[in-house]
Short mmCIF file of N, CA and C in Angstrom, two decimals:
data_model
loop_
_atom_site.label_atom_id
_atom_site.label_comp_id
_atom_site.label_asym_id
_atom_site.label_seq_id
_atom_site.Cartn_x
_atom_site.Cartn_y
_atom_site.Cartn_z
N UNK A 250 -34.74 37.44 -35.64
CA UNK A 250 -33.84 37.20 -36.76
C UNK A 250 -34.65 36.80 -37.99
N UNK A 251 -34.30 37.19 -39.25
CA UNK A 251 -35.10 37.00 -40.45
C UNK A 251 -34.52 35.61 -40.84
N UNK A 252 -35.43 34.88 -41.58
CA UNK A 252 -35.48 33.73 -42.15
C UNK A 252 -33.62 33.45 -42.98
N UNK A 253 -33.17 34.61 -43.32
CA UNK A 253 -31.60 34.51 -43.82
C UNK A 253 -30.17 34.41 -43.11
N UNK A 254 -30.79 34.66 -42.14
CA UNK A 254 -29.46 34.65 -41.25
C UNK A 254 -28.65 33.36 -41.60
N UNK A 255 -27.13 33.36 -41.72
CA UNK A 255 -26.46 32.07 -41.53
C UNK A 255 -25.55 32.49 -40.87
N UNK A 256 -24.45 31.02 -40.03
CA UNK A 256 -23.66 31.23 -39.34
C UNK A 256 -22.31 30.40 -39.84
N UNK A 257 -21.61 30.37 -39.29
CA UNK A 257 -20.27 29.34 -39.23
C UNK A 257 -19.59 29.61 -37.89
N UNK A 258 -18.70 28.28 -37.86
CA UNK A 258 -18.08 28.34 -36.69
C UNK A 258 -16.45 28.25 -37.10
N UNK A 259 -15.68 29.19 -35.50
CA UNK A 259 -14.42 29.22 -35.93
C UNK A 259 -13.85 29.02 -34.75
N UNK A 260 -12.72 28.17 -34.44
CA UNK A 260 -11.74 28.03 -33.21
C UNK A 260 -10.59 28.84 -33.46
N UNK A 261 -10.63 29.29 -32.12
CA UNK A 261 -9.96 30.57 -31.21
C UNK A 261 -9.37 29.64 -29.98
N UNK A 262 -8.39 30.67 -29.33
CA UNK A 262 -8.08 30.36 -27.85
C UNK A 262 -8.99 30.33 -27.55
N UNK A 263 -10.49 30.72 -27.31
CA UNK A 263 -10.95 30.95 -26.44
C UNK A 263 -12.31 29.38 -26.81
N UNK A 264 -11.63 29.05 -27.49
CA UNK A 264 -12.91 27.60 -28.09
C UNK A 264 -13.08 28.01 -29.59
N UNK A 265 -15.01 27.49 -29.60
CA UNK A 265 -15.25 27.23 -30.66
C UNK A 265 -16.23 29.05 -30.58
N UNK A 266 -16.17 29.93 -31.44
CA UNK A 266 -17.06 30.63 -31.64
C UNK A 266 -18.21 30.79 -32.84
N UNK A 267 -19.14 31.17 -32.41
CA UNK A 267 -20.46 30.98 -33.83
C UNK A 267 -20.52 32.25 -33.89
N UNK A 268 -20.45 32.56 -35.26
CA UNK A 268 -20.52 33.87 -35.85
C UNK A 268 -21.66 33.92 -37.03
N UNK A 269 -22.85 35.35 -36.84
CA UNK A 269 -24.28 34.85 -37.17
C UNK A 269 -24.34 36.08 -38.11
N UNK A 270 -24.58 36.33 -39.43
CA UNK A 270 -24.63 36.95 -40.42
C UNK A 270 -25.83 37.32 -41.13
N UNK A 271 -26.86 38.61 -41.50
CA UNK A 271 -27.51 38.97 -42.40
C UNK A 271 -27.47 38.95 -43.79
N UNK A 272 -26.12 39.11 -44.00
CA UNK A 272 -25.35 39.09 -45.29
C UNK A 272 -24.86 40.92 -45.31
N UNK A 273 -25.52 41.51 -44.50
CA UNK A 273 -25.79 42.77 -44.48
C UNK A 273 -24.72 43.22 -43.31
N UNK A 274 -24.42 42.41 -42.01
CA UNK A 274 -23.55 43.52 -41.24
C UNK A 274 -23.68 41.42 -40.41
N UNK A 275 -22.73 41.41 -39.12
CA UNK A 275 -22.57 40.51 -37.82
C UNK A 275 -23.71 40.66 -37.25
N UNK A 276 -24.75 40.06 -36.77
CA UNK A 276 -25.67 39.63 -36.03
C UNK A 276 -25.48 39.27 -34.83
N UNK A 277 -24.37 38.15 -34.75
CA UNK A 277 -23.90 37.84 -33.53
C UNK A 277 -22.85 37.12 -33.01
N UNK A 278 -22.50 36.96 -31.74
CA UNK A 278 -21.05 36.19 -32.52
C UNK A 278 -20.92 35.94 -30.63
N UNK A 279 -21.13 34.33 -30.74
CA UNK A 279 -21.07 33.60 -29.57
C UNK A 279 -19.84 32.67 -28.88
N UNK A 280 -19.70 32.65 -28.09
CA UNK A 280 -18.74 31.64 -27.34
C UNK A 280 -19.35 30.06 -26.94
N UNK A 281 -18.73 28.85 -27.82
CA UNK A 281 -19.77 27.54 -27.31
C UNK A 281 -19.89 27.81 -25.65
N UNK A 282 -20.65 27.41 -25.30
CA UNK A 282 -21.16 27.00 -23.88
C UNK A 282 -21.06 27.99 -22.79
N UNK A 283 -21.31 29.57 -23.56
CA UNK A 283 -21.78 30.47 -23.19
C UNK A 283 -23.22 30.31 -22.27
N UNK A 284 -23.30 31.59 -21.71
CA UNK A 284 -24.81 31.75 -21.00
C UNK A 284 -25.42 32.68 -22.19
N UNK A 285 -26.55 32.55 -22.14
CA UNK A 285 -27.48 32.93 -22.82
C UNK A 285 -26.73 32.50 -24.87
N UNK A 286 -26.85 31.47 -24.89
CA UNK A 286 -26.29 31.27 -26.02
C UNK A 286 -27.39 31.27 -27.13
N UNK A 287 -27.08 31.45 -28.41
CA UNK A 287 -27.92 31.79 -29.45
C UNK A 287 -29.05 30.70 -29.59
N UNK A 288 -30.14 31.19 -29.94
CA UNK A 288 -31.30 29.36 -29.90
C UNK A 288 -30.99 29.42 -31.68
N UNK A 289 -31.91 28.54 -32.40
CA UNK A 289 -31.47 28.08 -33.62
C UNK A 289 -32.21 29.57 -34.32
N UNK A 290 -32.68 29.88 -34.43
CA UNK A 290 -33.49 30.86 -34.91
C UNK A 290 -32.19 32.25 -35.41
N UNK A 291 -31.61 32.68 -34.06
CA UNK A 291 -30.68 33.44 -33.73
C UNK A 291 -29.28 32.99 -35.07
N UNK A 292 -29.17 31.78 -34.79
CA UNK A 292 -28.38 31.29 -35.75
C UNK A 292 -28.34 31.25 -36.96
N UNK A 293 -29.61 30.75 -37.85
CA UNK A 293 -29.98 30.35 -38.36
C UNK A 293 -29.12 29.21 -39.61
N UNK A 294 -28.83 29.41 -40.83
CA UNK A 294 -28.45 28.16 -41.51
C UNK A 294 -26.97 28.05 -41.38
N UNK A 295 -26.34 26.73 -41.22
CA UNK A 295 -24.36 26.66 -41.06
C UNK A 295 -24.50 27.01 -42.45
N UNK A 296 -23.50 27.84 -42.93
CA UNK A 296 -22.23 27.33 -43.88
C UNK A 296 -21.24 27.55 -43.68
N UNK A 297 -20.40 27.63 -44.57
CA UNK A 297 -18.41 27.40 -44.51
C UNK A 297 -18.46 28.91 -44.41
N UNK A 298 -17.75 28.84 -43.39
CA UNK A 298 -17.25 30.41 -42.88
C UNK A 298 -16.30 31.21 -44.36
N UNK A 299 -15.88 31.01 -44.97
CA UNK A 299 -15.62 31.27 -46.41
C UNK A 299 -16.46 31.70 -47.73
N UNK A 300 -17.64 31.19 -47.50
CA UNK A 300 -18.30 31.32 -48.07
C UNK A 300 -19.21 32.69 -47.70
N UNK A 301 -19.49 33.05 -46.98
CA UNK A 301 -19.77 34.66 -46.75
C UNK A 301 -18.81 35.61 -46.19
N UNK A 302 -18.34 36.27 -47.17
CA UNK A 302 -16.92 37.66 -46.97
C UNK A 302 -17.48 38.09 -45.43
N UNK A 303 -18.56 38.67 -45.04
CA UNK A 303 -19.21 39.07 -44.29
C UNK A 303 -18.53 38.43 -43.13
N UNK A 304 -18.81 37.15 -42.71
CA UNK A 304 -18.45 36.16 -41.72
C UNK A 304 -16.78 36.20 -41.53
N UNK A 305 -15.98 35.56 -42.99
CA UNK A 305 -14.75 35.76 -43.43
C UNK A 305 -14.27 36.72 -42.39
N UNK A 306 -14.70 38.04 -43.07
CA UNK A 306 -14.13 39.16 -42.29
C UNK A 306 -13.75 38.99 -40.56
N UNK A 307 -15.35 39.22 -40.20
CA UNK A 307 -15.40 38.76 -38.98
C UNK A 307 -14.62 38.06 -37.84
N UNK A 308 -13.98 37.05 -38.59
CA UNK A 308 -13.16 35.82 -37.82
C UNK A 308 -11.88 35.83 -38.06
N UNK A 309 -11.69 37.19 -39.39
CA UNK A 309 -9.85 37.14 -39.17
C UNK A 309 -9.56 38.64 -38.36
N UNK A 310 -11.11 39.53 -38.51
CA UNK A 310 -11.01 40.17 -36.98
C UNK A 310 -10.69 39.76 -36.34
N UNK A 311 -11.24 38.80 -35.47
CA UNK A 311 -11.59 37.80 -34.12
C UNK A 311 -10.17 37.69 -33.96
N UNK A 312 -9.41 37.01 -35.26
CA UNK A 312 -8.44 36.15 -35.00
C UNK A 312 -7.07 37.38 -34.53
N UNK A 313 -7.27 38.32 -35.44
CA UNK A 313 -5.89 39.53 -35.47
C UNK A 313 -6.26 39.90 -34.01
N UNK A 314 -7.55 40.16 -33.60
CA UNK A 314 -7.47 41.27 -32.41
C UNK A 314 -7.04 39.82 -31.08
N UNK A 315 -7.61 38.60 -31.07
CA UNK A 315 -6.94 37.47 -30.29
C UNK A 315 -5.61 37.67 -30.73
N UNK A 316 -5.01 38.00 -31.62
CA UNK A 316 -2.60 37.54 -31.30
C UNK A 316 -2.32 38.91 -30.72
N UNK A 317 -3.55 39.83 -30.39
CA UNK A 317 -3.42 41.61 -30.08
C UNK A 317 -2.57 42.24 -31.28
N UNK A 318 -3.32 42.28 -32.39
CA UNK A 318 -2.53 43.02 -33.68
C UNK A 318 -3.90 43.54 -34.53
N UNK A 319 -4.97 43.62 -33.40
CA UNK A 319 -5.70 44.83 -33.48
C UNK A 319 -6.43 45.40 -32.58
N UNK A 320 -7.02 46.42 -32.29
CA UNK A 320 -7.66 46.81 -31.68
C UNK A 320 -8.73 47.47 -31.39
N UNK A 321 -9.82 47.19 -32.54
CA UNK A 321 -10.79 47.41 -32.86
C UNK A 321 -11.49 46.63 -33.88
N UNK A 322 -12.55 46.73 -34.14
CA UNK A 322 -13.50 45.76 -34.98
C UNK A 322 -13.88 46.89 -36.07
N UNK A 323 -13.87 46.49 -37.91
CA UNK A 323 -14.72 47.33 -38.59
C UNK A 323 -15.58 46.90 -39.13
N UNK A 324 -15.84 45.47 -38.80
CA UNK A 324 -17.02 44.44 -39.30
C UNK A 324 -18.32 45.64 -38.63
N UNK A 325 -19.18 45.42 -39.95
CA UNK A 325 -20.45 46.10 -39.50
C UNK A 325 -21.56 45.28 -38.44
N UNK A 326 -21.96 45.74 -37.21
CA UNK A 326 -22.30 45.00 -36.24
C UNK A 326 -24.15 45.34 -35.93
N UNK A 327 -24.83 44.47 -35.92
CA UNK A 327 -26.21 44.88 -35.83
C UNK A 327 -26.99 44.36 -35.34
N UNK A 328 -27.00 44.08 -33.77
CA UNK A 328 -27.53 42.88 -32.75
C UNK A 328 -29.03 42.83 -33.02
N UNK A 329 -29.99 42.25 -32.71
CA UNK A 329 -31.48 42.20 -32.64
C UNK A 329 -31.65 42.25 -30.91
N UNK A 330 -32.26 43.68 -30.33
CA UNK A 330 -32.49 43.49 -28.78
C UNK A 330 -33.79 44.71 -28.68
N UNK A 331 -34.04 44.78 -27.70
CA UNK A 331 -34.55 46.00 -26.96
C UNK A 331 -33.98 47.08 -27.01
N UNK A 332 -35.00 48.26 -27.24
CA UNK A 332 -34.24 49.53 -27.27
C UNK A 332 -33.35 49.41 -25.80
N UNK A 333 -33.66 49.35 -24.73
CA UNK A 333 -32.78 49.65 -23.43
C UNK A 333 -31.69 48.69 -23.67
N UNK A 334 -31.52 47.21 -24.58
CA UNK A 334 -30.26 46.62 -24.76
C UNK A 334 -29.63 47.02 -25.91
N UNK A 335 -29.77 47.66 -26.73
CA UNK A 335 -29.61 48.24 -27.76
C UNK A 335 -28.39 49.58 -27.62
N UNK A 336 -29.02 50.26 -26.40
CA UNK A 336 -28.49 51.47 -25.98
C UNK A 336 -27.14 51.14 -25.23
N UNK A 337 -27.10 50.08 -24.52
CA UNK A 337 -26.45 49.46 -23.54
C UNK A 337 -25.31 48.94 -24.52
N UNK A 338 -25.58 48.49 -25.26
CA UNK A 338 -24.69 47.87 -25.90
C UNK A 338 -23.93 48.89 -26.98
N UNK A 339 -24.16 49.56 -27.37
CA UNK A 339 -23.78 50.93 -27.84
C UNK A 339 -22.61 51.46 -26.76
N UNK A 340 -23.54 51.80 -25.81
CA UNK A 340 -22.41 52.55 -24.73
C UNK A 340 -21.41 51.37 -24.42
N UNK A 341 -21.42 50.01 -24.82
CA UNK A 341 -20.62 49.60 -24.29
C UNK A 341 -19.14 49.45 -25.54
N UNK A 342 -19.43 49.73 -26.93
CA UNK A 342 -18.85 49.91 -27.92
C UNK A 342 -18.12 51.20 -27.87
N UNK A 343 -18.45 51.94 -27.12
CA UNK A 343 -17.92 53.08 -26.61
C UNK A 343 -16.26 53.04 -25.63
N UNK A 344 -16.36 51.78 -24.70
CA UNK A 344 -15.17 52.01 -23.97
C UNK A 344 -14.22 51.54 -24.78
N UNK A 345 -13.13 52.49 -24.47
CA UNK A 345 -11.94 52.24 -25.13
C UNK A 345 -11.33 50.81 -24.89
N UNK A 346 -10.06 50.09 -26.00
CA UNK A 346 -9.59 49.57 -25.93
C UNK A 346 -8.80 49.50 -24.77
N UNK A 347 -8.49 48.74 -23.85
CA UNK A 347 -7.65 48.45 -22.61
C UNK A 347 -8.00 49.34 -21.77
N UNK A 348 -9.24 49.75 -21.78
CA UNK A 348 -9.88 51.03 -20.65
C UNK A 348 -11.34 49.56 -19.80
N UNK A 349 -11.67 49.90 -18.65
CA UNK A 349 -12.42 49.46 -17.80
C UNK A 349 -13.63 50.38 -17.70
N UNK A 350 -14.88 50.35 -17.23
CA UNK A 350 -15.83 50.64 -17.15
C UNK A 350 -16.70 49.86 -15.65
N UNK A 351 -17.93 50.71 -15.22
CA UNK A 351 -18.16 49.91 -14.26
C UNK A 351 -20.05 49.94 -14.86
N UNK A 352 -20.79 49.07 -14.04
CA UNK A 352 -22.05 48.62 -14.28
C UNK A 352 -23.03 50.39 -14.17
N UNK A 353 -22.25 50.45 -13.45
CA UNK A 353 -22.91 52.53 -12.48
C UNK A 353 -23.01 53.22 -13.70
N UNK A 354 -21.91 53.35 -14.53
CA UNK A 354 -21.51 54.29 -14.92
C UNK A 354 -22.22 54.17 -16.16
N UNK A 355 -21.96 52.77 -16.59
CA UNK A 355 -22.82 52.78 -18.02
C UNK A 355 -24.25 53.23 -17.69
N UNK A 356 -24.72 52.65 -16.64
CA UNK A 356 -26.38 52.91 -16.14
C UNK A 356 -26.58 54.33 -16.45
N UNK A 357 -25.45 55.74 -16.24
CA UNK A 357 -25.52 57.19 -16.20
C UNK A 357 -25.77 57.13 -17.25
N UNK A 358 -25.15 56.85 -18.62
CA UNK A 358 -24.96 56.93 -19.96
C UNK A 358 -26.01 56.77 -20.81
N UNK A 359 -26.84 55.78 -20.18
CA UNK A 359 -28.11 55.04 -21.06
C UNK A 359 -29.19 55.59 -20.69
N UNK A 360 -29.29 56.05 -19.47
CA UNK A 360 -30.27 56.88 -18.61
C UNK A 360 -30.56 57.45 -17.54
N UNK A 361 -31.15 58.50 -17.18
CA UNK A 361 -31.13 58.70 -15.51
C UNK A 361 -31.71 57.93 -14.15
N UNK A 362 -33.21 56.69 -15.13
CA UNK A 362 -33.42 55.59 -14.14
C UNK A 362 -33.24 54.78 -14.72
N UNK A 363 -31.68 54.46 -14.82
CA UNK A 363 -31.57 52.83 -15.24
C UNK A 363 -30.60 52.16 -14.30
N UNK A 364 -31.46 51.39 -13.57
CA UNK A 364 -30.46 50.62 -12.54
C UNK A 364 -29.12 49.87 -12.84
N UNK A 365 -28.54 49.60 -12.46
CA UNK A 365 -27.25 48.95 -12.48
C UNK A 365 -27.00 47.44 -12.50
N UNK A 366 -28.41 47.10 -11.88
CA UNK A 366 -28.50 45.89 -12.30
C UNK A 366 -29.43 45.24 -13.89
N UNK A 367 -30.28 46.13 -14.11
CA UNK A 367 -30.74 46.06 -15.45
C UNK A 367 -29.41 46.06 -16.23
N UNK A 368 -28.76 47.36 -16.04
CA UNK A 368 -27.45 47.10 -17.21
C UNK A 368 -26.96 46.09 -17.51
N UNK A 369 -26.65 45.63 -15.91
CA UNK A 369 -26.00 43.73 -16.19
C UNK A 369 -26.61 43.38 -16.59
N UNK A 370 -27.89 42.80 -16.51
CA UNK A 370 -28.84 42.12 -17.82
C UNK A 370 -28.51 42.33 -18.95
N UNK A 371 -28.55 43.26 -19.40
CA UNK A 371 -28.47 43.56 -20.82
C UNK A 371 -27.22 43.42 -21.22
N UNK A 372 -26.19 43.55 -20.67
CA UNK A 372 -24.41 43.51 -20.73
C UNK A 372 -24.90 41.91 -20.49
N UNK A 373 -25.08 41.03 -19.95
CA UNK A 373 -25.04 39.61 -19.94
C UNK A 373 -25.65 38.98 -20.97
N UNK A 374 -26.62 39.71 -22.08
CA UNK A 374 -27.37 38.96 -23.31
C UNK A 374 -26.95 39.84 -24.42
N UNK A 375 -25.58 40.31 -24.50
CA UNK A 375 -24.33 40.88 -25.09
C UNK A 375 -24.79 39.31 -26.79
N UNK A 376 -25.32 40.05 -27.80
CA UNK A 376 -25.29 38.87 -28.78
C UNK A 376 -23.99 39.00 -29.18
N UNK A 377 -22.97 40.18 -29.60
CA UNK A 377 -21.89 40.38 -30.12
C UNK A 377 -20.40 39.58 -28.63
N UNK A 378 -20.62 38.36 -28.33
CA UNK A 378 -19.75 38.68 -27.34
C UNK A 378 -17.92 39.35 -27.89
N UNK A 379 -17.03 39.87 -27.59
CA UNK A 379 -15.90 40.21 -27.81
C UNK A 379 -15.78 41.49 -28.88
N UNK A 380 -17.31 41.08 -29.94
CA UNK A 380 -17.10 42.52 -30.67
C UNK A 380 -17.79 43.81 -30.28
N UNK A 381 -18.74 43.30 -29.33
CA UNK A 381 -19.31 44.07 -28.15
C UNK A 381 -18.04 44.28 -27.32
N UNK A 382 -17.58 45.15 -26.77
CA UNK A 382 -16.82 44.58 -25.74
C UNK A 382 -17.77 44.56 -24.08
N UNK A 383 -17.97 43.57 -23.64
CA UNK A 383 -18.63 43.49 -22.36
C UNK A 383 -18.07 43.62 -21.65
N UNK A 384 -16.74 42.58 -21.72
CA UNK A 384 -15.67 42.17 -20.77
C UNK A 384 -14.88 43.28 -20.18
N UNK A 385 -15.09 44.32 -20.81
CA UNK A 385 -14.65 45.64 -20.28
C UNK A 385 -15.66 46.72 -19.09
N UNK A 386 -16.49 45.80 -18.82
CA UNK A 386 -16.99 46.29 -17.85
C UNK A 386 -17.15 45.50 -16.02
N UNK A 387 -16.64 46.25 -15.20
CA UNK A 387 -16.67 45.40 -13.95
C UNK A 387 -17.16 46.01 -12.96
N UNK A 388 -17.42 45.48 -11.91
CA UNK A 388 -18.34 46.29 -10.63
C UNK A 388 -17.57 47.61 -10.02
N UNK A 389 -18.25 47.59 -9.31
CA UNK A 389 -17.88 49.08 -8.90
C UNK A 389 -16.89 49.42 -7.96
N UNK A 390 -16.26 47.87 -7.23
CA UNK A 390 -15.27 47.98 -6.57
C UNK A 390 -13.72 47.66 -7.50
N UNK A 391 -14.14 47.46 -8.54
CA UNK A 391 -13.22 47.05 -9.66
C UNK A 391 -13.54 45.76 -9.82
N UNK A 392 -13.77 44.96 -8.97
CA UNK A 392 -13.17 43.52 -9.20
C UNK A 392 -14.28 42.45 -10.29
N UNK A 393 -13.49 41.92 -11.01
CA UNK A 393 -14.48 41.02 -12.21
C UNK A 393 -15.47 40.74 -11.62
N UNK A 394 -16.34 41.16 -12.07
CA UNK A 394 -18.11 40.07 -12.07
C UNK A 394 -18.34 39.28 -13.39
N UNK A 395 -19.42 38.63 -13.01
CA UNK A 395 -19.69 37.71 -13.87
C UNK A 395 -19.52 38.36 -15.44
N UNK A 396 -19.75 36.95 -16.02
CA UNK A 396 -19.42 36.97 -17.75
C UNK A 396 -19.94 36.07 -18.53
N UNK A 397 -20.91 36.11 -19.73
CA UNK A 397 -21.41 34.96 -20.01
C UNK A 397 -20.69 33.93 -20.43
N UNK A 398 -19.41 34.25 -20.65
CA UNK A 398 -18.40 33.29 -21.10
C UNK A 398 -17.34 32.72 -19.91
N UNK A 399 -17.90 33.38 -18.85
CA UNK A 399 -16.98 32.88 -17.50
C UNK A 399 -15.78 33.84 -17.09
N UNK A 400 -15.49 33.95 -15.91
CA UNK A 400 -14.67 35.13 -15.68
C UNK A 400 -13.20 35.22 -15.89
N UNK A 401 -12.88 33.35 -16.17
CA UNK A 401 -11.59 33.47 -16.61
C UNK A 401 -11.55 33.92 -18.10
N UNK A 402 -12.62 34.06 -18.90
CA UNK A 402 -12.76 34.48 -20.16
C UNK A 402 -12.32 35.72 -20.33
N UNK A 403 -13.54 36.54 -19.41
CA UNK A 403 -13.17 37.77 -19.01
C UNK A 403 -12.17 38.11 -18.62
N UNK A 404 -11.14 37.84 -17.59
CA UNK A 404 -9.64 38.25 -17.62
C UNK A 404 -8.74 38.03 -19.06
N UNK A 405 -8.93 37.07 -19.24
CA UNK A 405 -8.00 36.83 -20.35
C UNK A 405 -8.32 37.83 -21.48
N UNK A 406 -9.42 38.31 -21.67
CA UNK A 406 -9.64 39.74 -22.33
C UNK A 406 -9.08 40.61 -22.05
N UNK A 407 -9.24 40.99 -20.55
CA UNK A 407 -8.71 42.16 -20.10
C UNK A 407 -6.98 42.19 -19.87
N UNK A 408 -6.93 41.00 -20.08
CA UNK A 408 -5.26 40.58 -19.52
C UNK A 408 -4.44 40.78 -21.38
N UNK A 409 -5.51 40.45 -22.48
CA UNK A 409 -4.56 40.73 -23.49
C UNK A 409 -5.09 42.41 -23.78
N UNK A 410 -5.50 43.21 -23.22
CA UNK A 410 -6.06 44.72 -23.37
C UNK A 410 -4.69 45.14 -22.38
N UNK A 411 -4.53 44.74 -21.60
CA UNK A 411 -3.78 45.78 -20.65
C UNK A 411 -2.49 46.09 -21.29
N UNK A 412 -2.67 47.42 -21.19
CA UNK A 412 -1.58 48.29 -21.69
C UNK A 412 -0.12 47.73 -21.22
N UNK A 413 0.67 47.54 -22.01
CA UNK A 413 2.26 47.13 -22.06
C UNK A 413 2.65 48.09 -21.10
N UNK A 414 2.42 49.47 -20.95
CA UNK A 414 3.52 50.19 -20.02
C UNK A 414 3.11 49.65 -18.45
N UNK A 415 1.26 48.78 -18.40
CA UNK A 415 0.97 48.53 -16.54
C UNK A 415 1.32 47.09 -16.65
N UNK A 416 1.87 46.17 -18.08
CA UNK A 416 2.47 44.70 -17.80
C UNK A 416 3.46 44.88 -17.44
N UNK A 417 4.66 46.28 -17.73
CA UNK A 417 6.00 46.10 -17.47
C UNK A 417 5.97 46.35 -16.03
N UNK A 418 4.76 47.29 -15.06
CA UNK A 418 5.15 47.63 -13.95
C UNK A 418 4.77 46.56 -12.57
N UNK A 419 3.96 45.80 -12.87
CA UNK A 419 3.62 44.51 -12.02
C UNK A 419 4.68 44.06 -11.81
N UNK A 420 4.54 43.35 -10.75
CA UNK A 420 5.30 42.38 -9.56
C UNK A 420 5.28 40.94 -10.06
N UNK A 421 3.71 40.90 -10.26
CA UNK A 421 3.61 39.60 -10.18
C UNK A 421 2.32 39.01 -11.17
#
């Protein structure tokens, strides 16, 4: 991260999130007491989330697509990683809104030897959490795996994604 980066913080359902700015596009955008959470560097200086449109933007994204009255992000997004997390995270900007994905599949996408567990690595140091979507990806038997924000995080993502016509058909 260059010496300019600043951040601010904004409460959500989901807590407190830090949202990390170039001035140029989102850098990153964390959940407090996340895994792999931003070090100060990553962050770099607070100010008032108001004070950079950039950020602004960002968090009334955050906020519209949290009441589900959007469904997509147009904040410009520009993580600092490894080409192989780089790629990963791309393909993961790729799955559709209220669509699932599995660890396998992205692995096909990014490369022909890229294991499935590397992917999770790189899907787990997700700097964009939510504008990445990560949480849209799960193992291969379907069922949630881990999340740096915890798996009830992760449902509650996937639980405000799921399509209205498979909420009306549940039981339970």
């Amino acid at each position: 991260m260059s010496q300019n980066t600043l951040y601010a913080t904004q409460e959500c359902p989901l807590g407190t999130v830090y949202l990390a700015t170039d001035g140029d596009s989102l850098t990153g955008a964390w959940l407090e007491g996340q895994a792999h959470f931003a070090t100060a560097e990553e962050l770099g200086e607070k100010v008032d989330l108001d004070s950079q449109p950039l950020l602004a933007q960002a968090a009334q994204e955050l906020d519209e697509y949290l009441a589900g009255e959007r469904t997509s992000f147009s904040v410009p997004i520009n993580p600092a990683g490894s080409d192989f997390q780089l790629a990963v995270w791309q393909a993961l900007e790729e799955i559709p809104y209220g669509y699932t994905t599995t660890y396998g599949e992205i692995s096909k996408i990014v490369g022909p030897h890229a294991p499935a567990q590397a992917v999770g690595q790189a899907v787990g140091r997700n700097r964009c959490i939510i504008f990445i979507p990560c949480h849209r990806v799960v193992g291969a038997d379907g069922k949630l795996t881990g999340y740096a924000a915890g798996v009830e995080t992760k449902q509650f993502l996937l639980d405000l994604e799921e399509p209205t016509s498979e909420k009306e058909t549940r039981l339970f």
